[in-house]
Short mmCIF file of C-alpha atoms in Angstrom, two decimals:
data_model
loop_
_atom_site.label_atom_id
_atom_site.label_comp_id
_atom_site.label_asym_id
_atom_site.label_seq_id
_atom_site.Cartn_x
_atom_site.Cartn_y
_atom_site.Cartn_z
CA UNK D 1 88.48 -54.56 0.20
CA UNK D 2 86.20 -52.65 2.24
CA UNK D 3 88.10 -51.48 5.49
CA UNK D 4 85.92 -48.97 7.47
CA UNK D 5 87.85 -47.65 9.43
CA UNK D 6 90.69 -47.46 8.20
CA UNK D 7 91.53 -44.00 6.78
CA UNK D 8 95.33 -43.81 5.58
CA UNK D 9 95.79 -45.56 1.70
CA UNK D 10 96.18 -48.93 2.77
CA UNK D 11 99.57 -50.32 2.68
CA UNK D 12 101.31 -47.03 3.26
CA UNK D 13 102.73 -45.23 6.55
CA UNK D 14 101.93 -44.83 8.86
CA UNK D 15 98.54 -47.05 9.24
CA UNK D 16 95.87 -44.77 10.93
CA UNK D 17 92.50 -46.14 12.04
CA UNK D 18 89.60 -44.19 13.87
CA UNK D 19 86.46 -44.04 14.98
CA UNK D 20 83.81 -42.17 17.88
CA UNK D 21 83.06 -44.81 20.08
CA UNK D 22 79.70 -44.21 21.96
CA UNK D 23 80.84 -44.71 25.52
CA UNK D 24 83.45 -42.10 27.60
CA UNK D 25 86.90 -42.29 27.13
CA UNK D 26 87.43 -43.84 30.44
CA UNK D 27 85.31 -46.68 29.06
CA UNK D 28 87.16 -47.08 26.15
CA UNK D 29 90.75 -46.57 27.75
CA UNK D 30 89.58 -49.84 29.79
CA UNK D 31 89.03 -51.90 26.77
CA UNK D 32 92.49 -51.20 25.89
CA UNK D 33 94.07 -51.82 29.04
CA UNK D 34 92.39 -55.02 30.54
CA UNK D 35 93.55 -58.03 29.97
CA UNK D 36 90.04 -59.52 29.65
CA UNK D 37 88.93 -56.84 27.58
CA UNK D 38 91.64 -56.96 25.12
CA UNK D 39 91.41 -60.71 24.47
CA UNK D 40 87.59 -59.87 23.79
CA UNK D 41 88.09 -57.61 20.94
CA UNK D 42 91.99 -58.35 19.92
CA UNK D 43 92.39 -60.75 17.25
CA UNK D 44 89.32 -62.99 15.23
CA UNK D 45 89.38 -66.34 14.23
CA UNK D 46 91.91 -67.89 13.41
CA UNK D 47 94.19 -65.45 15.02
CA UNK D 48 92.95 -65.24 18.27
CA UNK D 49 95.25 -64.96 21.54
CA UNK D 50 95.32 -67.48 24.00
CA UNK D 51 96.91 -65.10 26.51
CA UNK D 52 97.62 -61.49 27.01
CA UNK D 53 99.55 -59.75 29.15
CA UNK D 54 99.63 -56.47 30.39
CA UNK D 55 102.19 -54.25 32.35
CA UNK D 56 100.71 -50.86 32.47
CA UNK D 57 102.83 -48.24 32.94
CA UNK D 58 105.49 -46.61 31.22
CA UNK D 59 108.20 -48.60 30.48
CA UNK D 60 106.05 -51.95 31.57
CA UNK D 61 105.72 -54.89 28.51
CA UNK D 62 102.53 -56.12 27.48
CA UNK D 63 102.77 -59.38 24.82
CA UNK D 64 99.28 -60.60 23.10
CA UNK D 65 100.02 -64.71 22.39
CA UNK D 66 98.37 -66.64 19.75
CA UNK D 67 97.69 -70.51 20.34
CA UNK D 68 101.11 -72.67 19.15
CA UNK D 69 100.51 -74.27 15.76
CA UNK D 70 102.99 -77.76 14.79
CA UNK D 71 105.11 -75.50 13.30
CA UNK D 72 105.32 -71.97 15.45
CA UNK D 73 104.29 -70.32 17.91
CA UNK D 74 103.65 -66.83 17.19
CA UNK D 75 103.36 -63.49 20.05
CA UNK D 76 102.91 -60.01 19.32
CA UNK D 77 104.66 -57.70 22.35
CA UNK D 78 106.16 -54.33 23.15
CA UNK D 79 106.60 -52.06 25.64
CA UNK D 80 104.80 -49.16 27.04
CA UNK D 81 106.24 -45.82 26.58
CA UNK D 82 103.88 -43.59 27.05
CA UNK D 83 100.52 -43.97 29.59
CA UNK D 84 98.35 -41.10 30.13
CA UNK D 85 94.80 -42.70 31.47
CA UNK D 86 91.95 -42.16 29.56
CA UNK D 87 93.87 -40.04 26.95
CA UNK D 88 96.87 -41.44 25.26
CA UNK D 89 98.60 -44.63 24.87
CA UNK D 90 102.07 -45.40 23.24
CA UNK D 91 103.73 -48.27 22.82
CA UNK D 92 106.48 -50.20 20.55
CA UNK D 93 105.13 -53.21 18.94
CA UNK D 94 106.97 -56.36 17.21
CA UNK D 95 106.12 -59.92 16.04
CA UNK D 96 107.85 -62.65 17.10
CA UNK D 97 107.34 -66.35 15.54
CA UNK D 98 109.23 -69.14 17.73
CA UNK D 99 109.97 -72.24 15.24
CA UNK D 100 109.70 -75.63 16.19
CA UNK D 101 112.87 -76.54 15.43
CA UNK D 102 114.41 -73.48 17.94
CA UNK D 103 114.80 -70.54 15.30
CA UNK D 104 112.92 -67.38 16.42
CA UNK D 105 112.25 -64.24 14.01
CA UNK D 106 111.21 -61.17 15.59
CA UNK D 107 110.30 -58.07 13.31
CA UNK D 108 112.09 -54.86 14.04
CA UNK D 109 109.97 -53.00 16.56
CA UNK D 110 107.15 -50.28 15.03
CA UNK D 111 105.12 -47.63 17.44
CA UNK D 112 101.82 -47.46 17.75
CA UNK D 113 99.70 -44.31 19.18
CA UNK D 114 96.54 -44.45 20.46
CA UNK D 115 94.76 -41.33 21.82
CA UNK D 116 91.08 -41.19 23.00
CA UNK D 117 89.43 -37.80 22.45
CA UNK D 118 85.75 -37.01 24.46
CA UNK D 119 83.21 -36.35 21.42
CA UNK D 120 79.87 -35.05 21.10
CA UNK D 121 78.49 -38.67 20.45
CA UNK D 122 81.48 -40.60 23.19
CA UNK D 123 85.03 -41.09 22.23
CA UNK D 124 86.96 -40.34 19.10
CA UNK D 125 90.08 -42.62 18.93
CA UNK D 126 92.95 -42.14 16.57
CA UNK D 127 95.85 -45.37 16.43
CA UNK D 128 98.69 -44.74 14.15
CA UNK D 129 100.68 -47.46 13.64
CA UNK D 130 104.26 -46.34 12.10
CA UNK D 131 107.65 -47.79 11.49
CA UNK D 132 106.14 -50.68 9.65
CA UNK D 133 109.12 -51.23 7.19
CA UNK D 134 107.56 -53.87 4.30
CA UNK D 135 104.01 -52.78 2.57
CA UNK D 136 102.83 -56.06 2.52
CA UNK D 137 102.98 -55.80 6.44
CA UNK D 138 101.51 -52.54 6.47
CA UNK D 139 98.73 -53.72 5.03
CA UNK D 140 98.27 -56.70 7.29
CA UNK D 141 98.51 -54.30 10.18
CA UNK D 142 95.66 -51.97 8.55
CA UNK D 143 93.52 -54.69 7.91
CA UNK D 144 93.95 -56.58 11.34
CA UNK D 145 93.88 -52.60 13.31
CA UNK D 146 90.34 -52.11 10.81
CA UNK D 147 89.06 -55.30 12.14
CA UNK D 148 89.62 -54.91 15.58
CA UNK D 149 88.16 -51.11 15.58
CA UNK D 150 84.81 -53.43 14.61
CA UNK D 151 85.34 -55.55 17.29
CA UNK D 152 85.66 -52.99 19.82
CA UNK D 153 82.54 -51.05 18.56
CA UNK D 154 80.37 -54.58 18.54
CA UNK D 155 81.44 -55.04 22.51
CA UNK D 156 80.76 -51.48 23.16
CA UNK D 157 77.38 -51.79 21.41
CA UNK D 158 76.66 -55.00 23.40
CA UNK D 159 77.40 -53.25 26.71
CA UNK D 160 74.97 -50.52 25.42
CA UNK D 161 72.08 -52.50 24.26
CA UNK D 162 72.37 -54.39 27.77
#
């Protein structure tokens, strides 16, 4: 499995991803933090969110929602517990899959930190993801964290060849 990104053993904790973006941290803090942005980069076929929702500030909730299926309907969503702009961003994380038939499971809640460094060639961004309590999650996490890293870099790219 080729995971780019990606630089802890996959499967194990915590799941750390990274990468120099080539744009300024501000630029990069804003793909995190907008709404628009986020839905952009956040989740590929066939797991990506019909809504997200984002209360920035410390303590504020932010929940990423993937379209209902005939069985489920599934959300990511956390709160914000740290939110320095531009630098650092932490916030608890769980999944939560409503049931058709009423039942709702909701995974205990992880952490994830994500700081943005200036670099010689833009940003260097660091997201540990920790708390993940089953391997098999962990490396669902690393995969999906890998993929979106892409993601990010092919919208910054865009922006840049524009």
């Amino acid at each position: 499995m080729n995971l780019p990104f990606l630089t802890s053993p996959h499967g194990s904790d915590p799941v750390v991803v990274e990468n120099t973006f080539k744009a300024p941290p501000a630029r990069v803090f804003r793909a995190w933090t907008d709404p628009a942005e986020v839905k952009a980069w956040f989740g590929q076929a066939p797991h990506s969110m019909s809504a997200i929702e984002i209360d920035l500030r410390e303590g504020g909730a932010w929940k990423f929602s993937m379209p209902p299926t005939e069985t489920s309907r599934d959300a990511l969503r956390g709160t914000y517990v740290t939110v320095e702009p531009d630098r650092k961003l932490v916030f608890t994380w769980c999944h939560e899959r409503e049931f058709a038939d009423g039942r709702v499971e909701v995974t205990p809640d992880s952490e994830v930190t994500v700081t943005f460094e200036p670099a010689e060639q833009g940003t260097f961004v660091r997201l540990t993801h920790s708390g993940i309590r089953k391997e098999d999650a962990r490396k669902g996490v690393g995969s999906g964290w890998a993929a979106s890293f892409g993601s990010i870099q092919a919208l910054l790219e865009q922006e840049e060849a524009a």
